Amino acid sequence: MEEGKKKKGGKKIVPRKYPMPEQTPAERVRNFDEVPYGYDEATAALEAKRCLQCKKPTCVEGCPVGIDIPKFIYEIAQGNLEQSIRIMKSQNALPAVCGRVCPQETQCEAVCVLAKKHEPVAIGRLERFIADWERRQGVEAPKMEAAPGAKAAVIGGGPAGLTCAGDLARLGHEVTIFEALHVPGGVLVYGIPEFRLPKEIVAAEIDYIRTLGVEIRKNMVIGKVLTLEELFADGFRAVFIGTGAGLPMFMNIPGEQLNGIYSANEYLTRINLMRAYRFPEWDTPIRVGRRVAVLGAGNVAMDAARCSLRLPGVEEVTIVYRRTEAEMPAREEEIEHARQEGVRFELLRAPVRYTGDERGNVKAMEVIKNELGEPDASGRRRPVPIEGSEYTVEVDTVVVAIGQRPSPLVPRTTPGLKTTRWGTVETDEATGRTSLEGVFAGGDVSTGAATVISAMGAGKKAAASIHDYLLYKAGK
Ligand code: FAD
Ligand code: SF4
């Protein structure tokens, strides 16, 4: 740790975050265990003491769910851990998840006052610490408001739906989540791998939502098993749509239908939710081979690449991305972990076609080189193919991780529910209202693929509007 220097008022600034111990790259590429171990109590207290307890805490403005960051950190510094988790949970029902996967570096930590000259306070690590501390102690059952008793339905049990449901239940409503899969959690269980977010941690946070009184009905694909109209007919007064953006996008290039070319969604679902990495102990197999190419450079691509490295028989994993490192959308930490573990990066490249063997399995990928042109609508410089630069690489598996969009099932079966040309549900950002009375939406289904904390923020805002709606507009 670097030497601290005195600041006005006698407070010593420790310029760097206290490191969080983690498995070495050589160890972790052979297992699916969580990579970082987390802070112990003494280190957490030291890190908490780095916080300046600003009078105008900019970090809170950077948090989509408005956690009172200086307060929860202050209590850790004082050793009042119970008080700290209480403060945290009053705004965030999934802190162990957020502490692990939220992009703090672009949110609260990006605007931490310390970050102007030094490293910011490790807000994410402290959030994770306090949530893990509580889980080890046993989670306290929350106190509930008197119930006004209105029935609300939440479609989808991902971060948006869980947060909306939890907040509505706290406000005393009778909430049921309808989840399509056999496990709630959304991307937290089917997408993000065990080594980044252990599933028992997600399960514990979902159990907490249940203790708030939320009922979770699984294997309920809304739009197939029941429609929104039937939910209203069943006595639900308001509906929140939090169905995410789980429909994979493809490049539509020749050969994309060959065996061994997966959408990231299917690939990660097989590995994480269906535990293909433990085949034959678990009964879902996955065919990978020696060389894996992952297309894209977001968190999804990093997860697919890092999972691939850990699968038996895989020797080489390459990220193929059409722009440069500066434009990669993944979290810095994910890119760094992928590099440390041995993932190769082929930048300014894009596949143009695949060829297969006589059994229909992919065996090669033709790739073209790009250069960067003018910025496009996203503000990032557009990749421009360099004519004649094509070359061929051998591959056994390709994982397409170039984006997802919302499934059209609910809009298609809900007359009057307006969507945008990207297939997202038209939603008022401040309230979560949609084009239909009593129907609210939020998370990836409204914004397109985004982040856990933005989905939670949207779930929170929608819960507040649904509460108003149930009390003042729809009656009880
Ligand atoms: P989801 O998490 O997608 O949940 C939607 C839920 O709705 C699912 O459970 C689905 O089964 C259910 N559902 C869908 N249709 C129906 C239906 N018709 N009826 C009933 N239920 C339905 N974000 C980060 O902040 N940090 C990360 O590190 C990060 N890593 C990611 C890694 C991967 C592999 C992926 C795919 C995403 C990642 N994200 C990350 C993005 C983040 O996970 C999402 O933005 C977030 O989960 C969106 O939450 P949501 O509740 O809107 O949707
Ligand atoms: Fe602490 Fe940084 Fe927030 Fe200031 S901005 S209160 S230093 S975490």
Coordinates of C-alpha atoms and ligand atoms in Angstrom, one line a residue:
M1 CA 0.0 0.0 0.0
E2 CA 1.3 3.4 -1.0
E3 CA 2.2 6.0 1.7
G4 CA -0.8 8.2 2.5
K5 CA -0.5 11.9 2.6
K6 CA -2.2 14.4 4.9
K7 CA -5.2 16.3 3.7
K8 CA -6.9 19.4 5.0
G9 CA -8.5 18.6 8.4
G10 CA -5.8 16.0 9.2
K11 CA -7.4 13.1 7.2
K12 CA -4.9 10.8 5.6
I13 CA -5.6 9.8 2.0
V14 CA -4.7 6.3 1.1
P15 CA -4.4 6.7 -2.7
R16 CA -5.1 3.1 -3.8
K17 CA -7.8 0.6 -3.1
Y18 CA -6.9 -2.2 -0.8
P19 CA -6.5 -5.2 -3.0
M20 CA -9.0 -8.0 -2.9
P21 CA -7.4 -11.4 -2.9
E22 CA -8.3 -13.8 -5.8
Q23 CA -7.4 -17.1 -7.3
T24 CA -4.3 -17.0 -9.6
P25 CA -5.0 -17.2 -13.3
A26 CA -3.2 -20.6 -13.5
E27 CA -5.4 -22.0 -10.7
R28 CA -8.8 -20.6 -11.8
V29 CA -8.7 -21.6 -15.5
R30 CA -9.1 -25.2 -14.2
N31 CA -12.2 -24.5 -12.2
F32 CA -15.6 -22.7 -12.1
D33 CA -15.1 -21.4 -8.5
E34 CA -15.5 -17.7 -7.9
V35 CA -12.4 -15.8 -8.9
P36 CA -12.1 -13.1 -6.1
Y37 CA -12.3 -14.1 -2.4
G38 CA -13.7 -10.8 -1.1
Y39 CA -12.4 -8.6 1.7
D40 CA -12.1 -9.8 5.3
E41 CA -13.5 -7.6 8.1
A42 CA -10.2 -5.8 8.8
T43 CA -9.5 -5.0 5.2
A44 CA -13.1 -3.8 4.6
A45 CA -12.7 -1.5 7.6
L46 CA -9.5 -0.1 6.2
E47 CA -11.0 0.5 2.8
A48 CA -14.1 2.0 4.4
K49 CA -11.8 4.5 6.2
R50 CA -10.6 5.8 2.8
C51 CA -14.0 7.3 2.2
L52 CA -13.9 11.1 2.9
Q53 CA -17.6 11.2 4.0
C54 CA -18.2 14.0 1.6
K55 CA -20.9 16.5 2.5
K56 CA -22.1 16.4 -1.1
P57 CA -21.5 12.7 -2.0
T58 CA -21.3 12.5 -5.8
C59 CA -21.1 8.8 -5.6
V60 CA -24.8 8.6 -4.6
E61 CA -25.8 10.5 -7.8
G62 CA -23.9 7.8 -9.8
C63 CA -26.0 5.0 -8.3
P64 CA -29.1 4.1 -10.3
V65 CA -30.9 2.8 -7.1
G66 CA -29.7 5.7 -4.9
I67 CA -27.9 3.7 -2.1
D68 CA -26.7 6.0 0.7
I69 CA -23.1 5.1 0.0
P70 CA -21.2 7.2 2.5
K71 CA -23.5 6.0 5.3
F72 CA -23.2 2.3 4.6
I73 CA -19.4 2.8 4.3
Y74 CA -19.2 4.8 7.5
E75 CA -20.9 2.0 9.4
I76 CA -18.4 -0.5 8.1
A77 CA -15.6 1.7 9.2
Q78 CA -17.1 1.9 12.7
G79 CA -17.6 -1.9 12.8
N80 CA -21.5 -1.5 12.9
L81 CA -22.0 -4.1 10.2
E82 CA -25.7 -4.8 11.1
Q83 CA -26.5 -1.1 10.7
S84 CA -24.5 -1.0 7.4
I85 CA -26.5 -3.8 5.8
R86 CA -29.8 -2.3 7.0
I87 CA -28.9 1.0 5.1
M88 CA -27.9 -1.0 2.1
K89 CA -31.0 -3.1 2.0
S90 CA -33.3 -0.2 2.4
Q91 CA -32.4 0.7 -1.3
N92 CA -31.0 -2.5 -2.8
A93 CA -32.4 -6.0 -2.3
L94 CA -29.6 -7.7 -4.3
P95 CA -26.4 -6.3 -2.8
A96 CA -24.3 -9.5 -3.1
V97 CA -25.2 -9.6 -6.8
C98 CA -24.5 -5.9 -7.4
G99 CA -21.2 -6.0 -5.4
R100 CA -20.0 -8.6 -7.8
V101 CA -21.3 -7.6 -11.3
C102 CA -22.2 -3.9 -11.3
P103 CA -20.0 -1.7 -13.5
Q104 CA -19.0 0.6 -10.5
E105 CA -16.1 1.9 -12.5
T106 CA -18.5 3.7 -14.8
Q107 CA -21.1 4.6 -12.1
C108 CA -20.6 5.4 -8.4
E109 CA -16.8 4.9 -8.4
A110 CA -16.4 6.9 -11.6
V111 CA -17.8 10.0 -9.8
C112 CA -16.2 9.4 -6.3
V113 CA -14.4 12.5 -5.2
L114 CA -11.2 10.5 -4.6
A115 CA -11.1 9.4 -8.2
K116 CA -10.1 12.9 -9.3
K117 CA -6.5 12.3 -8.1
H118 CA -6.4 8.7 -6.8
E119 CA -8.2 5.4 -7.0
P120 CA -11.9 5.8 -5.9
V121 CA -13.2 4.1 -2.8
A122 CA -13.9 0.4 -3.6
I123 CA -17.6 0.8 -3.2
G124 CA -18.4 -2.4 -5.1
R125 CA -16.0 -4.5 -2.9
L126 CA -17.5 -3.0 0.2
E127 CA -21.1 -3.7 -1.0
R128 CA -20.1 -7.3 -1.6
F129 CA -18.4 -7.5 1.8
I130 CA -21.4 -6.3 3.7
A131 CA -23.8 -8.6 1.8
D132 CA -21.6 -11.6 2.3
W133 CA -21.2 -10.8 6.0
E134 CA -25.0 -10.7 6.4
R135 CA -25.4 -14.0 4.6
R136 CA -23.0 -15.7 6.9
Q137 CA -24.9 -14.3 9.9
G138 CA -28.3 -15.3 8.6
V139 CA -30.5 -12.8 6.9
E140 CA -32.9 -10.9 9.1
A141 CA -36.6 -11.1 8.1
P142 CA -37.7 -7.5 7.2
K143 CA -40.4 -5.5 8.8
M144 CA -43.4 -4.9 6.5
E145 CA -45.8 -2.0 6.0
A146 CA -49.5 -2.6 6.7
A147 CA -51.0 -4.2 3.5
P148 CA -53.4 -2.3 1.3
G149 CA -53.8 -5.7 -0.4
A150 CA -53.8 -4.9 -4.1
K151 CA -52.7 -7.7 -6.4
A152 CA -49.8 -7.0 -8.8
A153 CA -48.2 -9.3 -11.3
V154 CA -44.6 -9.2 -12.4
I155 CA -43.6 -11.0 -15.6
G156 CA -40.0 -12.1 -15.5
G157 CA -37.8 -12.9 -12.4
G158 CA -34.6 -11.1 -13.5
P159 CA -33.1 -8.1 -11.6
A160 CA -35.8 -5.7 -12.9
G161 CA -38.7 -8.0 -11.9
L162 CA -37.2 -9.0 -8.6
T163 CA -36.6 -5.4 -7.6
C164 CA -40.0 -4.3 -8.7
A165 CA -41.6 -7.2 -6.8
G166 CA -39.6 -6.7 -3.7
D167 CA -40.4 -2.9 -3.5
L168 CA -44.1 -3.5 -4.1
A169 CA -44.2 -6.2 -1.4
R170 CA -42.5 -3.8 1.0
L171 CA -45.2 -1.3 0.3
G172 CA -47.7 -4.0 1.3
H173 CA -49.0 -5.3 -2.1
E174 CA -49.7 -8.9 -2.9
V175 CA -47.1 -9.7 -5.6
T176 CA -46.7 -12.7 -7.9
I177 CA -43.7 -13.1 -10.2
F178 CA -44.4 -15.2 -13.3
E179 CA -41.1 -16.7 -14.5
A180 CA -40.7 -18.6 -17.8
L181 CA -37.8 -20.7 -16.7
H182 CA -37.6 -23.4 -13.9
V183 CA -35.4 -21.0 -11.9
P184 CA -35.8 -17.3 -11.2
G185 CA -32.9 -14.9 -11.6
G186 CA -32.8 -14.1 -15.3
V187 CA -29.4 -13.5 -16.7
L188 CA -28.0 -13.8 -13.1
V189 CA -28.6 -17.6 -13.3
Y190 CA -28.6 -18.4 -17.0
G191 CA -26.0 -16.0 -18.3
I192 CA -23.4 -14.8 -15.8
P193 CA -21.1 -17.8 -15.0
E194 CA -20.5 -19.3 -11.6
F195 CA -16.9 -18.1 -11.3
R196 CA -18.3 -14.5 -11.4
L197 CA -21.5 -14.9 -9.6
P198 CA -22.0 -18.1 -7.6
K199 CA -25.6 -19.4 -8.0
E200 CA -26.1 -20.0 -4.3
I201 CA -25.6 -16.3 -3.8
V202 CA -28.3 -15.4 -6.3
A203 CA -30.6 -18.0 -4.7
A204 CA -30.0 -16.5 -1.2
E205 CA -30.9 -13.0 -2.5
I206 CA -34.0 -14.4 -4.2
D207 CA -35.0 -16.1 -0.9
Y208 CA -34.8 -12.7 0.7
I209 CA -37.3 -11.4 -1.9
R210 CA -39.6 -14.3 -0.9
T211 CA -39.3 -13.3 2.7
L212 CA -40.8 -10.0 1.7
G213 CA -43.9 -12.0 0.8
V214 CA -43.4 -12.3 -3.0
E215 CA -44.7 -15.5 -4.6
I216 CA -42.7 -16.9 -7.5
R217 CA -44.5 -19.1 -10.0
K218 CA -42.0 -20.9 -12.3
N219 CA -42.4 -22.4 -15.7
M220 CA -45.0 -19.7 -16.6
V221 CA -44.3 -18.4 -20.0
I222 CA -46.6 -15.4 -20.2
G223 CA -47.9 -15.1 -23.8
K224 CA -48.2 -18.9 -23.9
V225 CA -49.5 -20.2 -20.6
L226 CA -51.4 -17.0 -19.7
T227 CA -51.9 -13.6 -21.5
L228 CA -51.9 -10.2 -19.8
E229 CA -55.6 -10.0 -20.4
E230 CA -56.0 -13.3 -18.4
L231 CA -53.9 -11.9 -15.6
F232 CA -56.1 -8.8 -15.3
A233 CA -59.2 -11.1 -15.5
D234 CA -57.6 -13.1 -12.6
G235 CA -57.7 -10.1 -10.3
F236 CA -54.3 -8.5 -10.9
R237 CA -54.7 -4.8 -10.9
A238 CA -51.3 -3.9 -12.4
V239 CA -48.7 -5.7 -14.4
F240 CA -44.9 -5.1 -14.7
I241 CA -43.2 -6.5 -17.7
G242 CA -39.5 -7.3 -17.0
T243 CA -38.9 -10.0 -19.6
G244 CA -35.4 -8.8 -20.5
A245 CA -33.6 -9.1 -23.8
G246 CA -33.0 -12.8 -24.3
L247 CA -33.4 -13.1 -28.0
P248 CA -30.0 -13.6 -29.6
M249 CA -28.8 -11.7 -32.7
F250 CA -26.9 -13.3 -35.5
M251 CA -24.8 -11.9 -38.4
N252 CA -26.7 -13.7 -41.2
I253 CA -23.6 -14.7 -43.0
P254 CA -23.2 -17.9 -45.0
G255 CA -22.7 -21.1 -43.0
E256 CA -24.1 -19.7 -39.8
Q257 CA -26.5 -22.7 -39.4
L258 CA -23.6 -25.2 -39.1
N259 CA -23.2 -27.3 -36.0
G260 CA -20.8 -25.8 -33.5
I261 CA -22.0 -22.2 -34.0
Y262 CA -23.9 -21.2 -30.9
S263 CA -25.6 -18.0 -29.8
A264 CA -24.0 -16.9 -26.6
N265 CA -27.3 -17.2 -25.0
E266 CA -27.7 -20.9 -25.7
Y267 CA -24.0 -21.6 -25.0
L268 CA -24.0 -19.8 -21.6
T269 CA -27.4 -21.3 -20.6
R270 CA -26.1 -24.8 -21.3
I271 CA -22.9 -24.2 -19.3
N272 CA -24.3 -22.2 -16.4
L273 CA -28.0 -23.1 -15.9
M274 CA -27.8 -26.7 -17.2
R275 CA -24.2 -27.2 -15.7
A276 CA -22.8 -28.7 -18.9
Y277 CA -19.3 -28.1 -17.4
R278 CA -20.2 -30.9 -15.0
F279 CA -21.3 -33.4 -17.7
P280 CA -21.9 -36.4 -17.3
E281 CA -22.6 -35.7 -13.6
W282 CA -25.3 -33.3 -15.0
D283 CA -27.0 -34.5 -18.1
T284 CA -26.5 -31.6 -20.5
P285 CA -23.5 -32.1 -22.8
I286 CA -21.8 -29.4 -24.9
R287 CA -19.6 -29.9 -27.9
V288 CA -16.6 -27.6 -28.1
G289 CA -13.4 -29.0 -29.6
R290 CA -10.0 -27.4 -29.4
R291 CA -10.4 -24.0 -30.9
V292 CA -13.2 -21.6 -29.9
A293 CA -13.8 -18.2 -31.5
V294 CA -16.1 -15.8 -29.7
L295 CA -17.6 -12.9 -31.7
G296 CA -18.1 -9.6 -29.8
A297 CA -16.4 -7.8 -26.9
G298 CA -19.1 -7.1 -24.4
N299 CA -19.5 -8.8 -21.0
V300 CA -21.4 -11.6 -22.7
A301 CA -18.5 -12.3 -25.0
M302 CA -16.0 -12.2 -22.1
D303 CA -18.1 -14.7 -20.1
A304 CA -18.4 -17.0 -23.1
A305 CA -14.6 -16.9 -23.7
R306 CA -13.7 -17.4 -20.1
C307 CA -16.2 -20.3 -19.8
S308 CA -14.7 -21.9 -22.9
L309 CA -11.2 -21.8 -21.4
R310 CA -12.5 -23.8 -18.5
L311 CA -14.1 -26.6 -20.6
P312 CA -12.2 -29.9 -21.1
G313 CA -10.3 -30.2 -24.4
V314 CA -10.3 -26.5 -25.2
E315 CA -6.8 -25.3 -26.1
E316 CA -7.3 -21.9 -27.7
V317 CA -10.0 -19.2 -27.2
T318 CA -10.0 -16.1 -29.3
I319 CA -12.2 -13.0 -29.1
V320 CA -12.9 -11.7 -32.6
Y321 CA -14.0 -8.0 -32.5
R322 CA -14.7 -5.6 -35.3
R323 CA -13.4 -2.5 -33.5
T324 CA -10.4 -1.8 -31.3
E325 CA -9.8 -2.3 -27.5
A326 CA -10.9 1.3 -26.9
E327 CA -14.4 0.6 -28.1
M328 CA -14.9 -2.8 -26.3
P329 CA -18.1 -2.6 -24.2
A330 CA -17.1 -5.1 -21.5
R331 CA -16.2 -4.1 -18.0
E332 CA -12.4 -3.4 -17.6
E333 CA -12.2 -6.1 -15.0
E334 CA -13.6 -8.7 -17.3
I335 CA -11.3 -7.9 -20.1
E336 CA -8.3 -8.0 -17.7
H337 CA -9.4 -11.3 -16.2
A338 CA -9.9 -12.8 -19.7
R339 CA -6.4 -11.6 -20.8
Q340 CA -4.8 -12.9 -17.6
E341 CA -6.4 -16.3 -18.2
G342 CA -5.1 -16.6 -21.7
V343 CA -7.9 -15.5 -24.0
R344 CA -6.5 -14.2 -27.3
F345 CA -7.8 -11.0 -28.9
E346 CA -8.1 -10.5 -32.6
L347 CA -9.2 -6.9 -33.0
L348 CA -10.4 -5.0 -36.1
R349 CA -11.6 -8.3 -37.5
A350 CA -15.0 -9.7 -38.6
P351 CA -16.1 -13.1 -39.9
V352 CA -17.6 -13.1 -43.4
R353 CA -18.5 -16.8 -43.9
Y354 CA -18.1 -20.3 -42.3
T355 CA -17.3 -23.6 -43.9
G356 CA -18.2 -27.0 -42.6
D357 CA -17.1 -30.6 -42.8
E358 CA -19.1 -33.4 -44.4
R359 CA -21.1 -33.9 -41.2
G360 CA -22.2 -30.3 -41.1
N361 CA -19.8 -29.2 -38.3
V362 CA -18.1 -25.9 -38.6
K363 CA -14.4 -26.3 -39.4
A364 CA -13.2 -22.8 -40.6
M365 CA -14.1 -19.2 -40.6
E366 CA -13.2 -16.6 -43.2
V367 CA -12.3 -13.3 -41.6
I368 CA -11.9 -9.8 -43.0
K369 CA -9.7 -7.1 -41.5
N370 CA -11.3 -3.7 -40.7
E371 CA -10.1 -0.2 -40.2
L372 CA -11.9 2.5 -38.2
G373 CA -13.9 5.1 -40.2
E374 CA -16.2 7.9 -39.1
P375 CA -18.2 7.6 -35.9
D376 CA -21.6 5.9 -36.2
A377 CA -24.9 6.6 -34.4
S378 CA -23.4 5.1 -31.2
G379 CA -20.6 7.7 -31.3
R380 CA -18.0 5.0 -31.8
R381 CA -15.9 4.9 -34.9
R382 CA -17.4 2.7 -37.6
P383 CA -15.5 -0.5 -38.6
V384 CA -14.8 -0.4 -42.4
P385 CA -13.8 -3.7 -44.1
I386 CA -10.5 -3.6 -46.0
E387 CA -11.1 -5.1 -49.4
G388 CA -8.9 -8.1 -50.2
S389 CA -7.7 -8.7 -46.6
E390 CA -9.7 -11.9 -46.0
Y391 CA -8.0 -14.9 -44.5
T392 CA -9.2 -18.2 -43.1
V393 CA -8.8 -19.7 -39.6
E394 CA -9.7 -23.1 -38.4
V395 CA -12.3 -23.3 -35.7
D396 CA -14.2 -26.1 -33.9
T397 CA -16.8 -23.8 -32.1
V398 CA -18.0 -20.3 -32.7
V399 CA -20.0 -18.3 -30.1
V400 CA -21.9 -15.4 -31.5
A401 CA -22.1 -12.7 -28.8
I402 CA -23.0 -9.6 -30.8
G403 CA -26.1 -8.6 -28.9
Q404 CA -29.6 -9.6 -27.8
R405 CA -33.0 -8.1 -28.2
P406 CA -36.4 -8.6 -26.4
S407 CA -38.5 -11.6 -27.3
P408 CA -41.7 -10.4 -29.1
L409 CA -44.0 -12.9 -27.3
V410 CA -45.6 -10.6 -24.7
P411 CA -46.1 -7.6 -27.1
R412 CA -47.5 -10.0 -29.8
T413 CA -50.1 -11.4 -27.4
T414 CA -51.0 -8.0 -25.8
P415 CA -53.0 -5.9 -28.2
G416 CA -52.3 -2.2 -27.8
L417 CA -48.8 -2.6 -26.2
K418 CA -46.6 -0.4 -28.3
T419 CA -43.0 -1.3 -29.1
T420 CA -40.2 0.5 -30.8
R421 CA -38.6 -0.5 -34.1
W422 CA -35.9 -2.4 -32.1
G423 CA -38.6 -4.5 -30.4
T424 CA -38.3 -2.9 -27.0
V425 CA -41.5 -2.0 -25.1
E426 CA -42.2 1.7 -25.3
T427 CA -41.8 2.9 -21.7
D428 CA -41.8 6.2 -20.0
E429 CA -38.3 6.3 -18.4
A430 CA -39.4 8.1 -15.2
T431 CA -42.4 6.0 -14.4
G432 CA -42.2 2.8 -16.3
R433 CA -45.6 3.4 -17.8
T434 CA -46.4 1.8 -21.2
S435 CA -49.1 2.5 -23.8
L436 CA -51.6 0.4 -21.8
E437 CA -53.3 1.4 -18.6
G438 CA -52.1 -0.5 -15.6
V439 CA -49.2 -2.1 -17.6
F440 CA -45.6 -1.0 -16.7
A441 CA -42.3 -2.2 -17.9
G442 CA -38.6 -1.8 -17.2
G443 CA -35.1 -3.3 -17.6
D444 CA -33.7 -4.7 -20.8
V445 CA -37.1 -5.2 -22.3
S446 CA -37.5 -1.4 -22.4
T447 CA -33.9 -0.3 -22.9
G448 CA -32.4 -3.2 -24.8
A449 CA -29.4 -5.1 -23.3
A450 CA -28.0 -2.9 -20.5
T451 CA -26.9 -3.6 -16.9
V452 CA -28.1 -5.3 -13.8
I453 CA -28.2 -2.0 -11.8
S454 CA -30.0 -0.1 -14.5
A455 CA -32.6 -2.9 -14.7
M456 CA -33.0 -2.7 -10.9
G457 CA -33.3 1.1 -11.0
A458 CA -36.1 0.7 -13.6
G459 CA -37.8 -1.9 -11.4
K460 CA -37.6 0.5 -8.5
K461 CA -39.1 3.5 -10.4
A462 CA -41.9 1.3 -11.8
A463 CA -42.7 -0.1 -8.3
A464 CA -43.2 3.5 -7.0
S465 CA -45.5 4.3 -10.0
I466 CA -47.4 1.1 -9.6
H467 CA -47.9 1.8 -5.9
D468 CA -49.4 5.3 -6.8
Y469 CA -51.5 3.7 -9.5
L470 CA -52.9 1.0 -7.2
L471 CA -53.7 3.4 -4.4
Y472 CA -55.1 6.3 -6.4
K473 CA -56.2 5.2 -9.8
A474 CA -57.1 1.5 -9.8
G475 CA -58.5 1.4 -6.2
K476 CA -57.7 -1.6 -4.1
Ligands
FAD1 P1 -33.3 -10.6 -17.5 O1 -32.2 -10.7 -16.5 O2 -33.1 -11.0 -18.9 O3 -34.5 -11.3 -16.8 C1 -35.7 -11.5 -17.6 C2 -36.5 -12.7 -17.0 O4 -37.7 -12.7 -17.7 C3 -35.8 -14.0 -17.3 O5 -35.8 -14.7 -16.1 C4 -36.7 -14.6 -18.4 O6 -36.7 -16.1 -18.3 C5 -38.0 -14.1 -18.0 N1 -39.0 -14.1 -19.1 C6 -38.7 -13.7 -20.4 N2 -39.9 -13.9 -21.2 C7 -40.8 -14.3 -20.3 C8 -42.2 -14.6 -20.5 N3 -42.8 -14.5 -21.6 N4 -42.9 -14.9 -19.4 C9 -42.3 -15.0 -18.1 N5 -41.0 -14.8 -18.0 C10 -40.3 -14.4 -19.0 N6 -24.8 -6.5 -16.4 C11 -24.0 -6.0 -15.5 O7 -24.4 -5.0 -14.8 N7 -22.8 -6.6 -15.2 C12 -22.4 -7.7 -15.8 O8 -21.3 -8.1 -15.5 C13 -23.2 -8.3 -16.8 N8 -22.8 -9.4 -17.4 C14 -23.6 -10.0 -18.3 C15 -23.3 -11.3 -18.8 C16 -24.2 -11.9 -19.6 C17 -23.7 -13.3 -20.2 C18 -25.4 -11.3 -20.0 C19 -26.3 -12.0 -21.0 C20 -25.7 -10.1 -19.5 C21 -24.9 -9.4 -18.6 N9 -25.2 -8.2 -18.0 C22 -24.4 -7.7 -17.1 C23 -26.5 -7.5 -18.4 C24 -27.5 -7.8 -17.3 O9 -27.5 -9.1 -16.9 C25 -28.9 -7.5 -17.8 O10 -28.9 -6.1 -18.2 C26 -30.0 -7.7 -16.7 O11 -30.0 -9.0 -16.3 C27 -31.3 -7.2 -17.2 O12 -32.3 -7.5 -16.2 P2 -33.8 -7.8 -16.6 O13 -34.5 -8.1 -15.4 O14 -34.3 -6.7 -17.4 O15 -33.8 -9.1 -17.6
SF4_2 FE1 -16.8 8.5 0.0 FE2 -16.2 8.8 -2.7 FE3 -18.7 8.9 -1.9 FE4 -17.0 10.9 -1.2 S1 -17.7 10.4 -3.3 S2 -18.6 9.9 0.1 S3 -15.2 9.7 -0.9 S4 -17.4 7.1 -1.7

